[in-house]
Structure formats: structure tokens, C-alpha cells
Amino acid sequence: VIRCRAAVAWAAGKPLSVEEVEVAPPKAGEVRIKIVATGICHTDEHVLKGCFPNVEFPVILGHEGAGIVESVGEGVTSVKPGDKVIPLCLPQCGECSFCLNPESNYCQKSHISEPQHLLPDKTTRFTCKGKQIHHFLWVSTFAEYTVVPEYAVAKIDPAAPLDKVCLLGCGFSTGYGAAINTAKVKPGSTCAVFGLGGVGLSVVMGCKAAGASRIIAVDINKDKFAKAKELGATDCISPRDCKKPIQEVLTEMTGQGVDYSFEAIGRAETMIAALASCNMNTGICVMVGELDSGSEISLDPMLLLTGRTWKGSVLGGWKTRDCIPRLVSSYLEKKFNSDLLITHTLPFAQVNEGFELLRAGKSIRSVLLF
Ligand code: COD
Ligand code: ZN
């Protein structure tokens, strides 16, 4: 058992509390990882606010981390102590029908079929003050040591800087892949990206890498526009400055609506606005944000009848164990610069300040270092 620091979320709506926790050794098929760095993603904030009631408290959040394997359980062969790894909030078991389908990245061992607040054997490896603490998406990266199933670990290049590539565990890969894999943005096309957080700005980077000729960035926080332009946005608009609904503005700007639109906010109104902003005939709208559990959307079916495609994207469509290591290699080859998303680097003890920066719209990504 290792005693170390972790940020425990004891209850929804309360600040995290940095505590000493005990982390049990990995059981068969599990890997214990020393987390070196972790980003803060808005999904952690959604959970903290209590928007996903299926997450049980107390819990150790965090799902955008990178670290070094400390020890492995019986039967683990794909990683060994000392390997640099990214824990995967979307696993790749390699055996289920979705993993075997080349078109899909949604492993059936993810939370649709197996709750991820406990490890697959339905127990936790974390305790604090005598209480059992839940895992989060199996990765719980707000802990100095965490235990994850082997099929939720990606071994990466030993040269990778962990304080940078941690973003490839969620935000960057989610956004970049939504453009490249899910939408399959074509050279010369027009795109609109709703929401310019870490995820939305990564969509902008993906659209640019795919050769889009016009990338319209949409956010109510104009402080995000400078970074969006730096990353490839050609136009930036705040819906609050528009007299007409944003979908009408975008349709007028582009003639027939954009070829590809993306929602990276997680709100019903912006999901509908993004859908209505793409070309009524051939447009593709990709939903990246997620609504609070139990929410519903009502829409005019005419939006789809004329030919639009409405798609969802989880972790950018990447088959995680295969593709995250390749993305790390591309990062090292400087094929993209995800470092530009990191606005703050903080010691782990300042995790709550990191959340405050996110809530205030002052950060894109804060990276916490242990
Ligand atoms: N109109 C325009 N922009 C808005 C609006 C609005 N009505 N409301 C908020 N925004 C902007 C904010 O100003 C901010 O710039 C941006 O939207 C959101 O950015 P962040 O930094 O708060 O959030 P991200 O980028 O870390 O996360 C966005 C997600 C969509 C990923 C997240 O909120 C979410 O829905 N998560 C769950 C689903 C998911 O795909 N997760 C990825 C795997 S964890
Ligand atoms: Zn995330």
C-alpha cells in the first residue's frame, strides 16, 4: 500500500480537499501508475457541480493525466515499471465488437456497460480516513498514485514530456479527433466551432490541420478570441454581439451554412444552433459537449430531413490504446503544438485555484504537477 496525496471530492458543490490517501497494490490485470502531471477539464467541473448523478462521492476526479508505471499486477504484459504512460478515460479492451470494428472507438468496457467508479472487480483501491473512495472513469488522475485496468493504459514514447502530453489524455485528443476522425474535415472547407475551451480550441487545430479554408470560432467570452486566431480561426464571433440568432449569422456569412460545425460547450441551445449552422444539404454537425445526465433536446426534424448529418464524438474517435501513443509521437515530431493550450501550470496543492481559473474563464488548460 502506498500513502500519498490526492484531491478528494467528498461531496458535490464542495471544494476538493487534498488529503493523504492509501492506494492498494494493483490486482491481476491492473497497473499502478505514479501520476506526474494532470490537466483540469470541464468534465471534472461538471461532475463536481453534481451534473452527472451516476458518479458517486466521495471520488477522486481527474482524467487528463500522464505518469510512470510503478508496479503491475499478475498477468500484465503490455507495460512494466518505469514505462511512461497515459491512463485512458476511454479504454480499448481490443476484444469487444466495438473494438473489433475499425469504424468505432467506443469500447464496450467503458461506462455504458461497466460502471467506472469502481475497478472492474467492483472494489476500490483508494481509502482515506478509513473510508472507501470511488474511482472516476477508472483513471482518477488527481492522485499521486492511481490503479487502472491494463486495457485503460497507453504506453508512450519515453522521450515525451509528461507535463505537456497529459493533455492528450482528454482535451486535445477529443477536439482534434472530432475534426480529423469524426467530421473528416476536407481541405478548402468551412467550419464553425462553438466553445473555445481546451476542447473547442483543439477542434480549431484539427480543422486547420485538415486544411479548412475558413474556421469561424464562436464563444461568448471574447478573451478566447486571440488564442483561437493564433491556432487557426479565421473569424471570431460572440453570439451576444449579434442581433440575429448565431445560426442565421453563420449562414449569411457562408452563403449556405458551413460544411462542418462542432459543439464543444455542452448546452442544448448551442447544440441546436450548431446543427442549424451547417449546410442543410451536406453539412455535418459533430456534438462533442455532453448535457447533464437526464437532459433532453427537442428539435425540428426538418433540420435533418434535408440532408444534414448529426454525429457524436467520444475522445475524438481515436481507438485509444492504438492511437494515443501515435499522437504522442506526432507531438514529438511537432506535427501540432498542444502546448499552446496550457495557460497555467500549478503545483498540485493548488488544484482548487485551477478550478477557479476554469470557472472564471481565465484558463484554457491548467496543468497540475505533483
Ligand atoms: N455560447 C458560446 N460559448 C459558450 C456558451 C454559449 N452559450 N457557454 C459557454 N461557452 C464557452 C465558454 O466561454 C468557454 O470558452 C467554452 O464554452 C467551454 O470551455 P471550457 O474550457 O469551460 O470547457 P472544456 O473545453 O474543458 O470542455 C468542454 C466540454 C464540451 C468537453 C465539456 O464541457 C463537456 O461537455 N464535457 C463532457 C463531454 C465530453 O466530450 N468530454 C470529453 C471527454 S471528458
Ligand atoms: Zn475531459
Short mmCIF file of N, CA and C in Angstrom, two decimals, residues 7-85:
data_model
loop_
_atom_site.label_atom_id
_atom_site.label_comp_id
_atom_site.label_asym_id
_atom_site.label_seq_id
_atom_site.Cartn_x
_atom_site.Cartn_y
_atom_site.Cartn_z
N ALA A 7 -6.54 14.60 -4.36
CA ALA A 7 -7.60 15.60 -4.14
C ALA A 7 -8.91 14.83 -4.07
N VAL A 8 -9.51 14.79 -2.90
CA VAL A 8 -10.75 14.02 -2.72
C VAL A 8 -11.94 14.97 -2.86
N ALA A 9 -12.90 14.58 -3.67
CA ALA A 9 -14.18 15.31 -3.76
C ALA A 9 -15.13 14.58 -2.81
N TRP A 10 -15.33 15.14 -1.64
CA TRP A 10 -16.18 14.45 -0.65
C TRP A 10 -17.65 14.56 -1.00
N ALA A 11 -18.04 15.70 -1.61
CA ALA A 11 -19.46 15.90 -1.95
C ALA A 11 -19.56 16.89 -3.09
N ALA A 12 -20.67 16.83 -3.83
CA ALA A 12 -20.88 17.77 -4.93
C ALA A 12 -20.95 19.19 -4.38
N GLY A 13 -20.42 20.14 -5.17
CA GLY A 13 -20.53 21.55 -4.80
C GLY A 13 -19.54 22.01 -3.75
N LYS A 14 -18.68 21.12 -3.28
CA LYS A 14 -17.67 21.49 -2.27
C LYS A 14 -16.30 21.54 -2.93
N PRO A 15 -15.39 22.39 -2.42
CA PRO A 15 -14.04 22.37 -2.99
C PRO A 15 -13.39 21.00 -2.77
N LEU A 16 -12.39 20.71 -3.58
CA LEU A 16 -11.66 19.45 -3.38
C LEU A 16 -10.80 19.59 -2.14
N SER A 17 -10.51 18.46 -1.52
CA SER A 17 -9.70 18.52 -0.33
C SER A 17 -8.47 17.64 -0.53
N VAL A 18 -7.29 18.26 -0.44
CA VAL A 18 -6.06 17.50 -0.65
C VAL A 18 -5.78 16.73 0.63
N GLU A 19 -5.75 15.41 0.51
CA GLU A 19 -5.68 14.52 1.68
C GLU A 19 -4.58 13.49 1.46
N GLU A 20 -4.21 12.85 2.56
CA GLU A 20 -3.37 11.66 2.40
C GLU A 20 -4.29 10.47 2.19
N VAL A 21 -4.03 9.71 1.14
CA VAL A 21 -4.87 8.53 0.85
C VAL A 21 -3.97 7.29 0.81
N GLU A 22 -4.61 6.13 0.94
CA GLU A 22 -3.87 4.88 0.76
C GLU A 22 -4.29 4.30 -0.58
N VAL A 23 -3.29 3.88 -1.34
CA VAL A 23 -3.55 3.29 -2.66
C VAL A 23 -3.06 1.84 -2.63
N ALA A 24 -4.00 0.92 -2.73
CA ALA A 24 -3.68 -0.51 -2.64
C ALA A 24 -2.90 -0.95 -3.88
N PRO A 25 -2.15 -2.04 -3.76
CA PRO A 25 -1.40 -2.53 -4.92
C PRO A 25 -2.34 -2.99 -6.04
N PRO A 26 -1.82 -3.02 -7.27
CA PRO A 26 -2.66 -3.47 -8.38
C PRO A 26 -2.97 -4.96 -8.27
N LYS A 27 -4.20 -5.33 -8.55
CA LYS A 27 -4.56 -6.75 -8.60
C LYS A 27 -4.25 -7.28 -10.01
N ALA A 28 -4.58 -8.55 -10.24
CA ALA A 28 -4.30 -9.15 -11.55
C ALA A 28 -4.92 -8.29 -12.65
N GLY A 29 -4.17 -8.04 -13.70
CA GLY A 29 -4.68 -7.28 -14.85
C GLY A 29 -4.73 -5.78 -14.61
N GLU A 30 -4.12 -5.31 -13.51
CA GLU A 30 -4.15 -3.87 -13.21
C GLU A 30 -2.74 -3.30 -13.16
N VAL A 31 -2.69 -1.96 -13.26
CA VAL A 31 -1.41 -1.26 -13.31
C VAL A 31 -1.48 -0.11 -12.31
N ARG A 32 -0.45 0.03 -11.47
CA ARG A 32 -0.40 1.21 -10.58
C ARG A 32 0.56 2.22 -11.19
N ILE A 33 0.07 3.44 -11.32
CA ILE A 33 0.81 4.49 -12.04
C ILE A 33 1.11 5.64 -11.09
N LYS A 34 2.34 6.14 -11.14
CA LYS A 34 2.68 7.38 -10.44
C LYS A 34 2.34 8.52 -11.39
N ILE A 35 1.32 9.28 -11.04
CA ILE A 35 0.90 10.39 -11.91
C ILE A 35 1.87 11.56 -11.72
N VAL A 36 2.38 12.06 -12.83
CA VAL A 36 3.35 13.16 -12.76
C VAL A 36 2.65 14.50 -13.02
N ALA A 37 1.70 14.50 -13.94
CA ALA A 37 1.01 15.75 -14.30
C ALA A 37 -0.42 15.43 -14.71
N THR A 38 -1.31 16.37 -14.44
CA THR A 38 -2.71 16.19 -14.87
C THR A 38 -3.34 17.52 -15.22
N GLY A 39 -4.08 17.54 -16.31
CA GLY A 39 -4.82 18.74 -16.68
C GLY A 39 -6.17 18.75 -15.97
N ILE A 40 -6.81 19.92 -15.96
CA ILE A 40 -8.17 20.04 -15.43
C ILE A 40 -9.09 20.28 -16.62
N CYS A 41 -10.10 19.42 -16.76
CA CYS A 41 -11.02 19.51 -17.90
C CYS A 41 -12.39 19.92 -17.37
N HIS A 42 -13.20 20.53 -18.23
CA HIS A 42 -14.52 20.96 -17.76
C HIS A 42 -15.39 19.78 -17.32
N THR A 43 -15.10 18.59 -17.83
CA THR A 43 -15.89 17.43 -17.41
C THR A 43 -15.72 17.18 -15.90
N ASP A 44 -14.51 17.41 -15.37
CA ASP A 44 -14.31 17.27 -13.91
C ASP A 44 -15.20 18.27 -13.18
N GLU A 45 -15.29 19.48 -13.73
CA GLU A 45 -16.12 20.52 -13.12
C GLU A 45 -17.61 20.14 -13.19
N HIS A 46 -18.04 19.58 -14.34
CA HIS A 46 -19.43 19.11 -14.46
C HIS A 46 -19.76 18.13 -13.34
N VAL A 47 -18.84 17.21 -13.09
CA VAL A 47 -19.07 16.19 -12.06
C VAL A 47 -19.12 16.85 -10.68
N LEU A 48 -18.18 17.75 -10.45
CA LEU A 48 -18.12 18.43 -9.14
C LEU A 48 -19.40 19.21 -8.85
N LYS A 49 -19.98 19.77 -9.90
CA LYS A 49 -21.23 20.52 -9.73
C LYS A 49 -22.41 19.59 -9.46
N GLY A 50 -22.19 18.28 -9.69
CA GLY A 50 -23.27 17.32 -9.45
C GLY A 50 -24.12 17.06 -10.68
N CYS A 51 -23.58 17.39 -11.87
CA CYS A 51 -24.37 17.23 -13.10
C CYS A 51 -24.46 15.79 -13.58
N PHE A 52 -23.58 14.94 -13.11
CA PHE A 52 -23.62 13.54 -13.53
C PHE A 52 -23.91 12.68 -12.29
N PRO A 53 -25.19 12.52 -11.94
CA PRO A 53 -25.51 11.85 -10.68
C PRO A 53 -25.04 10.39 -10.62
N ASN A 54 -24.67 9.81 -11.76
CA ASN A 54 -24.18 8.43 -11.71
C ASN A 54 -22.76 8.34 -11.16
N VAL A 55 -22.08 9.50 -11.00
CA VAL A 55 -20.76 9.46 -10.36
C VAL A 55 -20.98 9.52 -8.85
N GLU A 56 -20.40 8.57 -8.14
CA GLU A 56 -20.64 8.51 -6.70
C GLU A 56 -19.53 9.19 -5.91
N PHE A 57 -19.93 9.96 -4.92
CA PHE A 57 -18.99 10.61 -4.00
C PHE A 57 -18.82 9.72 -2.75
N PRO A 58 -17.74 9.84 -2.01
CA PRO A 58 -16.52 10.58 -2.33
C PRO A 58 -15.78 9.92 -3.51
N VAL A 59 -15.11 10.79 -4.28
CA VAL A 59 -14.48 10.30 -5.51
C VAL A 59 -13.18 11.08 -5.75
N ILE A 60 -12.25 10.46 -6.40
CA ILE A 60 -11.04 11.15 -6.86
C ILE A 60 -11.21 11.38 -8.36
N LEU A 61 -11.38 12.65 -8.73
CA LEU A 61 -11.62 13.00 -10.13
C LEU A 61 -10.29 13.10 -10.90
N GLY A 62 -10.36 13.73 -12.08
CA GLY A 62 -9.17 13.88 -12.91
C GLY A 62 -9.11 12.77 -13.96
N HIS A 63 -8.96 13.16 -15.23
CA HIS A 63 -8.93 12.14 -16.29
C HIS A 63 -8.03 12.56 -17.44
N GLU A 64 -7.13 13.52 -17.19
CA GLU A 64 -6.26 14.01 -18.27
C GLU A 64 -4.82 13.99 -17.75
N GLY A 65 -4.33 12.81 -17.43
CA GLY A 65 -3.03 12.73 -16.76
C GLY A 65 -2.00 11.96 -17.56
N ALA A 66 -0.77 12.03 -17.05
CA ALA A 66 0.33 11.23 -17.61
C ALA A 66 1.24 10.85 -16.46
N GLY A 67 1.86 9.70 -16.56
CA GLY A 67 2.70 9.26 -15.45
C GLY A 67 3.61 8.11 -15.82
N ILE A 68 4.10 7.45 -14.78
CA ILE A 68 5.09 6.38 -14.93
C ILE A 68 4.58 5.15 -14.19
N VAL A 69 4.66 4.00 -14.83
CA VAL A 69 4.19 2.77 -14.18
C VAL A 69 5.06 2.50 -12.95
N GLU A 70 4.38 2.29 -11.81
CA GLU A 70 5.10 2.00 -10.55
C GLU A 70 5.17 0.49 -10.34
N SER A 71 4.05 -0.21 -10.56
CA SER A 71 4.05 -1.68 -10.42
C SER A 71 2.90 -2.24 -11.23
N VAL A 72 2.96 -3.53 -11.52
CA VAL A 72 1.89 -4.15 -12.30
C VAL A 72 1.40 -5.40 -11.58
N GLY A 73 0.12 -5.71 -11.79
CA GLY A 73 -0.46 -6.92 -11.21
C GLY A 73 -0.15 -8.13 -12.08
N GLU A 74 -0.55 -9.28 -11.54
CA GLU A 74 -0.32 -10.54 -12.22
C GLU A 74 -0.88 -10.52 -13.65
N GLY A 75 -0.12 -11.06 -14.56
CA GLY A 75 -0.62 -11.23 -15.92
C GLY A 75 -0.49 -10.00 -16.81
N VAL A 76 -0.02 -8.89 -16.27
CA VAL A 76 0.12 -7.69 -17.10
C VAL A 76 1.39 -7.81 -17.93
N THR A 77 1.25 -7.68 -19.24
CA THR A 77 2.41 -7.88 -20.11
C THR A 77 2.73 -6.67 -20.98
N SER A 78 1.76 -5.77 -21.15
CA SER A 78 1.98 -4.70 -22.14
C SER A 78 2.76 -3.52 -21.57
N VAL A 79 2.84 -3.40 -20.25
CA VAL A 79 3.65 -2.33 -19.64
C VAL A 79 4.43 -2.90 -18.46
N LYS A 80 5.51 -2.19 -18.10
CA LYS A 80 6.34 -2.63 -16.95
C LYS A 80 6.74 -1.41 -16.14
N PRO A 81 7.16 -1.60 -14.90
CA PRO A 81 7.56 -0.45 -14.08
C PRO A 81 8.58 0.41 -14.82
N GLY A 82 8.41 1.73 -14.72
CA GLY A 82 9.32 2.66 -15.39
C GLY A 82 8.80 3.17 -16.73
N ASP A 83 7.81 2.49 -17.32
CA ASP A 83 7.27 2.95 -18.61
C ASP A 83 6.49 4.24 -18.44
N LYS A 84 6.64 5.15 -19.38
CA LYS A 84 5.78 6.34 -19.40
C LYS A 84 4.44 5.96 -20.02
N VAL A 85 3.37 6.42 -19.40
CA VAL A 85 2.03 6.03 -19.86
C VAL A 85 1.03 7.18 -19.74
#
